[in-house]
JSON list of C-alpha atoms in Angstrom, two decimals:
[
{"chain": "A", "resi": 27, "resn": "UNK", "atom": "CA", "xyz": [0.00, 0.00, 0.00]},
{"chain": "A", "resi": 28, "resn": "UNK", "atom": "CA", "xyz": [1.21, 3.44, -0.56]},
{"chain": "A", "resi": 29, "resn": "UNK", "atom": "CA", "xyz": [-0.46, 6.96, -0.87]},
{"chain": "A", "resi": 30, "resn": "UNK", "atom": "CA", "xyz": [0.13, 9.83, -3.29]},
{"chain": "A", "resi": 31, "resn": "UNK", "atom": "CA", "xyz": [-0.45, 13.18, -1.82]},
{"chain": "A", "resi": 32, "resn": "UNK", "atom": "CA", "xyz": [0.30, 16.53, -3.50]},
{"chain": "A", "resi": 33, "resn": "UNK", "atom": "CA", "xyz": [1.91, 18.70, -1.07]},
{"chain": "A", "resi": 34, "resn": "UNK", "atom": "CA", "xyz": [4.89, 21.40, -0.88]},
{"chain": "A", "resi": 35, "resn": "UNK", "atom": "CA", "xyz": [6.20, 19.76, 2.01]},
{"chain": "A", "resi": 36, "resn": "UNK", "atom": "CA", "xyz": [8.26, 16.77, 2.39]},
{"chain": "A", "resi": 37, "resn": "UNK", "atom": "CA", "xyz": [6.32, 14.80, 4.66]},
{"chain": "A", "resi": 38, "resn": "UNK", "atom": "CA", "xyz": [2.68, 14.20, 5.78]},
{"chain": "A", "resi": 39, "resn": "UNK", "atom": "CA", "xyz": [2.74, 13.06, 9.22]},
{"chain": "A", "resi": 40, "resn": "UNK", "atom": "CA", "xyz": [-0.71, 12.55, 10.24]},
{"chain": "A", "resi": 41, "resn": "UNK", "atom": "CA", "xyz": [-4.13, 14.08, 9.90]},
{"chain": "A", "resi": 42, "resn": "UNK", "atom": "CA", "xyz": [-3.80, 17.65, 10.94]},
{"chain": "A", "resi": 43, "resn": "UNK", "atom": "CA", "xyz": [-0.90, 17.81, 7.91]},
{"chain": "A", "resi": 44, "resn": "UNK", "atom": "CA", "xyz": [-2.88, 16.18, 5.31]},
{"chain": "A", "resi": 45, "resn": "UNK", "atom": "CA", "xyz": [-6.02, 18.40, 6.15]},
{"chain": "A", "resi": 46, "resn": "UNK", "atom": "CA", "xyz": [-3.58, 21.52, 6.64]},
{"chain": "A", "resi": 47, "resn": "UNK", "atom": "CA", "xyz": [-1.04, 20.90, 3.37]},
{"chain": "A", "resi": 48, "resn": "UNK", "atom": "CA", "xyz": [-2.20, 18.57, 1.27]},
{"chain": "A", "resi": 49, "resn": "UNK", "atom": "CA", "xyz": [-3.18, 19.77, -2.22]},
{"chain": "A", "resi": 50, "resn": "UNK", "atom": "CA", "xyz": [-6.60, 17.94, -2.65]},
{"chain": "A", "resi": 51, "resn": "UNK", "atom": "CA", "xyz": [-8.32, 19.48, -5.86]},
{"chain": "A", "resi": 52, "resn": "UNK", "atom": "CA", "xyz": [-4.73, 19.02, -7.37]},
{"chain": "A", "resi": 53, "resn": "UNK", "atom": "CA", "xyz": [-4.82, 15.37, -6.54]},
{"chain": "A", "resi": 54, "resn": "UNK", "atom": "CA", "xyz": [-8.57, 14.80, -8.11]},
{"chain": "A", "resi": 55, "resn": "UNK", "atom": "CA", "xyz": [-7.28, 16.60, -10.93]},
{"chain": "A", "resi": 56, "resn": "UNK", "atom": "CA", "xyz": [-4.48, 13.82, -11.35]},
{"chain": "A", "resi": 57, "resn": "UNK", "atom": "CA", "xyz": [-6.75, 11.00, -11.12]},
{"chain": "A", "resi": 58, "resn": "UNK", "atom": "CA", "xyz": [-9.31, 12.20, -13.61]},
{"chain": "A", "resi": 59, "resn": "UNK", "atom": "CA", "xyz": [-6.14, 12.39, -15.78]},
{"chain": "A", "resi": 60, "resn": "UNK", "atom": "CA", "xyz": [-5.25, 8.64, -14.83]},
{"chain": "A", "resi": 61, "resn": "UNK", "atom": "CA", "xyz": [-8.98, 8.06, -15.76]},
{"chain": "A", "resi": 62, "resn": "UNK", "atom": "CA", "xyz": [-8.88, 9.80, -18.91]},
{"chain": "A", "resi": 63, "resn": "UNK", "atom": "CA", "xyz": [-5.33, 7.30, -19.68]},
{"chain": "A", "resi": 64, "resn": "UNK", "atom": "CA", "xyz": [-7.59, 3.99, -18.49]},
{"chain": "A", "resi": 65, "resn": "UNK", "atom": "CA", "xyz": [-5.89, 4.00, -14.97]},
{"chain": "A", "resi": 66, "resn": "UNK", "atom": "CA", "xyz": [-8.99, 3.52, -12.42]},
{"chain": "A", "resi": 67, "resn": "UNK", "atom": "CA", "xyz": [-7.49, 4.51, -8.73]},
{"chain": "A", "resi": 68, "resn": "UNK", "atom": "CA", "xyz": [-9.43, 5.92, -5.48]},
{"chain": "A", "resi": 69, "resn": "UNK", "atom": "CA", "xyz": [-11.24, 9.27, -6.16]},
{"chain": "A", "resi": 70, "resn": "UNK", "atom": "CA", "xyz": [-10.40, 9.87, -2.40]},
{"chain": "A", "resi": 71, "resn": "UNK", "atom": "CA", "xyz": [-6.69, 11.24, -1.57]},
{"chain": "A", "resi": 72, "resn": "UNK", "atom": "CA", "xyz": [-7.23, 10.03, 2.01]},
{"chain": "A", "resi": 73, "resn": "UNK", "atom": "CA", "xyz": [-7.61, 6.02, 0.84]},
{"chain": "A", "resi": 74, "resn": "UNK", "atom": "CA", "xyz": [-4.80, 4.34, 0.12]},
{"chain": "A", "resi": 75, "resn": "UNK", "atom": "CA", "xyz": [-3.79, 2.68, -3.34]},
{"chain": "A", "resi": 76, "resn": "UNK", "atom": "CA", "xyz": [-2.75, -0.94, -3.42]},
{"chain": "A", "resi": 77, "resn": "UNK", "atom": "CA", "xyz": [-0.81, -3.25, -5.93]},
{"chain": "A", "resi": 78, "resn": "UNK", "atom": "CA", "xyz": [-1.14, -6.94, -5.59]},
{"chain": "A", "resi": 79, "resn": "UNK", "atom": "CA", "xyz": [0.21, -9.64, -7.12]},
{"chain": "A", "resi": 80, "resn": "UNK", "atom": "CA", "xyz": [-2.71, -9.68, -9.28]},
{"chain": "A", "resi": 81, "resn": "UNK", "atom": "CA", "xyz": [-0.93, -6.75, -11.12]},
{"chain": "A", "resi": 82, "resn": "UNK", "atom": "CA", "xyz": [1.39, -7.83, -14.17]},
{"chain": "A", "resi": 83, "resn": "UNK", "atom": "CA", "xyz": [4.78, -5.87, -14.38]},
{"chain": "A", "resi": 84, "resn": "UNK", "atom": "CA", "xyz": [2.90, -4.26, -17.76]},
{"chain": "A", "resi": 85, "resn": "UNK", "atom": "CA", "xyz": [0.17, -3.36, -15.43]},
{"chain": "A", "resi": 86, "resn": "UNK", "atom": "CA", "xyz": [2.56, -1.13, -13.06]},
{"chain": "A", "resi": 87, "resn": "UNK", "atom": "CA", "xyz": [4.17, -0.07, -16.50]},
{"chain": "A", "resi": 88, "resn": "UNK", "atom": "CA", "xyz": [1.22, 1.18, -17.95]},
{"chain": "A", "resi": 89, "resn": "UNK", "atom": "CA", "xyz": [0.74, 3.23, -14.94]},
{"chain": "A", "resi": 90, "resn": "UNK", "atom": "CA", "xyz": [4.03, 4.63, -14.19]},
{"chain": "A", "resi": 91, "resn": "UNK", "atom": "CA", "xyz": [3.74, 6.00, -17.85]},
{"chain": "A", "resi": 92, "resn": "UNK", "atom": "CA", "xyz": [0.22, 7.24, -17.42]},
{"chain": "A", "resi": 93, "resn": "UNK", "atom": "CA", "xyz": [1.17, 8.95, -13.75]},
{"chain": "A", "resi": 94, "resn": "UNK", "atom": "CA", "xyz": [3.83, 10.57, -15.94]},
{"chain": "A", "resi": 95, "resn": "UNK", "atom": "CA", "xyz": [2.05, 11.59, -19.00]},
{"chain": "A", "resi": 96, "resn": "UNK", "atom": "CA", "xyz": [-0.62, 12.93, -15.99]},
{"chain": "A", "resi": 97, "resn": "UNK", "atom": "CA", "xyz": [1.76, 15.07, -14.14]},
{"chain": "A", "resi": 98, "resn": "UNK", "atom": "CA", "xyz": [3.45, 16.63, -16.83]},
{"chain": "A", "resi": 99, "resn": "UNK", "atom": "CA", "xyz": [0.32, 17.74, -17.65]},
{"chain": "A", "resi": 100, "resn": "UNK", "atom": "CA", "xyz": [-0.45, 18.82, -14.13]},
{"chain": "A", "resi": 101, "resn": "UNK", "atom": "CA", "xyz": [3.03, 21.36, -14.33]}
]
């Protein structure tokens, strides 16, 4: 499990930080753009996002390039 937050700090440390620092809109921005590349991940930023053994090593691929492709566009 991990978590993707969008933040100008370097580390989110618990609650008060993510409701304080964390960029929100920004991050439903990037999944719509995962969504619009055929990525499906949590429309909440406070859930976390899981990869399982069920994924392929073309399935992480595919969404390393798309999480690319989607924040380039984000910049």
């Amino acid at each position: 499990m991990f978590q993707v937050y969008f933040t100008e700090r370097d580390a989110i440390y618990d609650y008060r930080d993510y409701c304080s620092y964390v960029d929100t809109h920004r991050y439903s921005r990037f999944i719509q753009l995962l969504l619009d590349r055929g990525i499906y991940m949590t429309p909440s930023n406070g859930l976390h996002w899981i990869i399982s053994t069920a994924h392929s090593e073309a399935d992480v691929a595919e969404l390393l390039n798309a999480a690319d492709q989607a924040c380039a566009e984000l910049s």
